[in-house]
Amino acid sequence: MTFSFRTLALTTALGLSFATAASAEVTIRYLASQGGLNAHELAAELGYFEGTGITLENVGYAQGGPASLVALAGGSVELGSAATAAVLNSIAAGNDFVAAYPSNGINDQAQSIFYVLEDSPIRTIEDLQGKTIAVNTLGAHLDYVVREALHQKGLPQDAASLVVVPGPQLEQVLRSGQVDVSAFGYWQTTFEGAARQTGGLRAVFDDTDIIGEIAGGFVVLRRDWIEAHPEEAKAFVEASAKALDYARENPEETKAIFAKVLAERGENPDVAQFFAGYGVREGGLAVERDVQFWIDVLEREGTVEKGRLVAKDILYTTGDSPVSN
């Protein structure tokens, strides 16, 4: 299950350049996720970017968080969104990214759940040995949760095999017996809810069992983009954080917005009823543990050199300085 961004490292020497001062109008291109909306998309629907000079442009779908980071590094989008471990791997590989705001969090309401068929012999993490687990991508949150779960039980990290399956097909491959376990990520609660409603599935464990309440991933900006557009970066983060609070305080209205946007995209709007929230703290703020936990894991695995990454240097703040250093 080893995955590294080292072969994907890109630097800003790709011929990309930004203006030295913030422009009056800024377009932020991004890749959407099937079955859901990121907080910045919700913010746009709520009109929170009006008067900021910011326009969001959806340029397609991301096939997992690591793919969105590759697009960000290559300059085809202005923001990425990925699990914290994937973000850290990418930064360690040479990309000067900043974790702008937590895209999602993990708690008892919004979490990643590992499901088996009801009659499956798999009942514990120890039973995962030799089994296949469907995840949306490698090198991201679900991959590292499996590694951590096996590590905590004293098992090799490759004791189970991961199979990449797009979110909309997770239920299908499990019910058809193509995999032993399907892992529905905390950002895929719409798909998880639909699968659970049909019945015949049983949860084995979830990621809060393994790592507790924590930010699951981040929306990521390039540091040079922030430096070129400090006011827009601040407005972007603050509007997105405001949308995170809106979703927590107005769950039914948020589901209605999800359904509308999914229908406009040609996706199934019915899954919006299963949105379980973003699972982030009030105010949409990150704390250093959200990043430090995964730094410690990567250092333990030998993926990242000890001391190479510092949490406070990675997290964005909306104070006087555009980036915390």
CSV table of C-alpha atoms in Angstrom, one decimal, residues 208-319:
chain,number,residue,atom,x,y,z
A,208,THR,CA,-13.0,8.0,14.7
A,209,ASP,CA,-12.4,4.6,16.3
A,210,ILE,CA,-8.8,4.8,15.0
A,211,ILE,CA,-7.8,8.5,15.2
A,212,GLY,CA,-10.5,10.3,17.2
A,213,GLU,CA,-12.1,13.6,16.3
A,214,ILE,CA,-9.8,15.5,13.9
A,215,ALA,CA,-9.9,17.4,10.6
A,216,GLY,CA,-10.0,14.9,7.9
A,217,GLY,CA,-8.6,16.9,5.0
A,218,PHE,CA,-7.9,20.4,3.8
A,219,VAL,CA,-8.7,22.7,0.9
A,220,VAL,CA,-5.2,23.7,-0.3
A,221,LEU,CA,-3.8,26.8,-2.0
A,222,ARG,CA,-0.4,27.5,-3.4
A,223,ARG,CA,1.7,29.9,-1.3
A,224,ASP,CA,2.7,32.0,-4.3
A,225,TRP,CA,-1.0,32.5,-5.2
A,226,ILE,CA,-1.8,33.6,-1.6
A,227,GLU,CA,1.1,36.1,-1.7
A,228,ALA,CA,-0.1,37.4,-5.1
A,229,HIS,CA,-3.8,37.7,-3.9
A,230,PRO,CA,-3.7,38.2,-0.1
A,231,GLU,CA,-7.1,39.9,0.2
A,232,GLU,CA,-8.8,37.4,-2.1
A,233,ALA,CA,-7.2,34.5,-0.2
A,234,LYS,CA,-8.5,35.9,3.1
A,235,ALA,CA,-12.0,36.5,1.7
A,236,PHE,CA,-12.0,33.0,0.2
A,237,VAL,CA,-11.1,31.3,3.5
A,238,GLU,CA,-13.5,33.4,5.6
A,239,ALA,CA,-16.4,32.9,3.3
A,240,SER,CA,-15.8,29.1,3.2
A,241,ALA,CA,-15.5,29.0,7.0
A,242,LYS,CA,-18.8,30.9,7.2
A,243,ALA,CA,-20.4,28.3,4.9
A,244,LEU,CA,-19.1,25.5,7.2
A,245,ASP,CA,-21.0,27.2,10.1
A,246,TYR,CA,-24.1,27.6,7.9
A,247,ALA,CA,-24.2,23.9,7.1
A,248,ARG,CA,-24.0,23.0,10.8
A,249,GLU,CA,-26.7,25.5,11.8
A,250,ASN,CA,-29.0,24.9,8.8
A,251,PRO,CA,-28.8,21.2,7.9
A,252,GLU,CA,-32.0,20.9,6.0
A,253,GLU,CA,-31.4,24.1,3.9
A,254,THR,CA,-27.9,22.8,3.1
A,255,LYS,CA,-29.3,19.5,1.9
A,256,ALA,CA,-31.7,21.4,-0.4
A,257,ILE,CA,-28.8,23.3,-1.9
A,258,PHE,CA,-26.8,20.1,-2.3
A,259,ALA,CA,-29.8,18.5,-4.2
A,260,LYS,CA,-30.1,21.5,-6.5
A,261,VAL,CA,-26.5,21.6,-7.4
A,262,LEU,CA,-26.2,17.8,-7.9
A,263,ALA,CA,-29.2,17.9,-10.2
A,264,GLU,CA,-27.6,20.7,-12.2
A,265,ARG,CA,-24.5,18.6,-12.5
A,266,GLY,CA,-26.5,15.6,-13.8
A,267,GLU,CA,-25.9,13.7,-10.6
A,268,ASN,CA,-28.4,11.9,-8.4
A,269,PRO,CA,-30.0,14.7,-6.2
A,270,ASP,CA,-31.7,12.1,-4.0
A,271,VAL,CA,-28.4,11.3,-2.2
A,272,ALA,CA,-28.4,14.9,-0.8
A,273,GLN,CA,-30.8,13.8,2.0
A,274,PHE,CA,-28.0,11.7,3.5
A,275,PHE,CA,-25.5,14.5,3.9
A,276,ALA,CA,-24.3,14.3,7.5
A,277,GLY,CA,-22.5,17.6,7.7
A,278,TYR,CA,-18.9,18.7,7.3
A,279,GLY,CA,-17.9,17.6,10.8
A,280,VAL,CA,-15.7,20.6,11.5
A,281,ARG,CA,-15.3,22.7,14.6
A,282,GLU,CA,-17.4,25.9,15.1
A,283,GLY,CA,-15.8,28.7,13.1
A,284,GLY,CA,-14.2,26.2,10.6
A,285,LEU,CA,-10.9,26.5,12.2
A,286,ALA,CA,-8.0,24.0,12.3
A,287,VAL,CA,-5.8,23.3,15.2
A,288,GLU,CA,-2.2,22.1,15.0
A,289,ARG,CA,-3.1,18.5,16.0
A,290,ASP,CA,-5.1,18.2,12.8
A,291,VAL,CA,-1.8,18.3,11.0
A,292,GLN,CA,0.6,17.1,13.6
A,293,PHE,CA,-1.1,13.8,14.0
A,294,TRP,CA,-0.3,12.9,10.4
A,295,ILE,CA,3.1,14.4,10.5
A,296,ASP,CA,3.9,12.0,13.3
A,297,VAL,CA,2.5,9.0,11.4
A,298,LEU,CA,4.5,9.9,8.3
A,299,GLU,CA,7.7,10.3,10.3
A,300,ARG,CA,7.1,7.0,12.0
A,301,GLU,CA,6.7,5.3,8.6
A,302,GLY,CA,9.8,6.9,7.3
A,303,THR,CA,7.9,8.6,4.5
A,304,VAL,CA,8.9,12.1,5.8
A,305,GLU,CA,12.2,13.0,7.4
A,306,LYS,CA,11.8,14.0,11.1
A,307,GLY,CA,11.5,17.7,11.4
A,308,ARG,CA,10.9,18.2,7.7
A,309,LEU,CA,7.4,19.5,8.2
A,310,VAL,CA,6.1,21.9,10.8
A,311,ALA,CA,2.4,22.2,11.4
A,312,LYS,CA,2.2,25.9,12.0
A,313,ASP,CA,4.1,26.6,8.8
A,314,ILE,CA,1.5,24.7,6.8
A,315,LEU,CA,-1.7,26.2,8.3
A,316,TYR,CA,-3.2,29.4,6.8
A,317,THR,CA,-4.2,32.2,9.2
A,318,THR,CA,-6.4,35.2,8.4
A,319,GLY,CA,-4.5,37.5,10.7
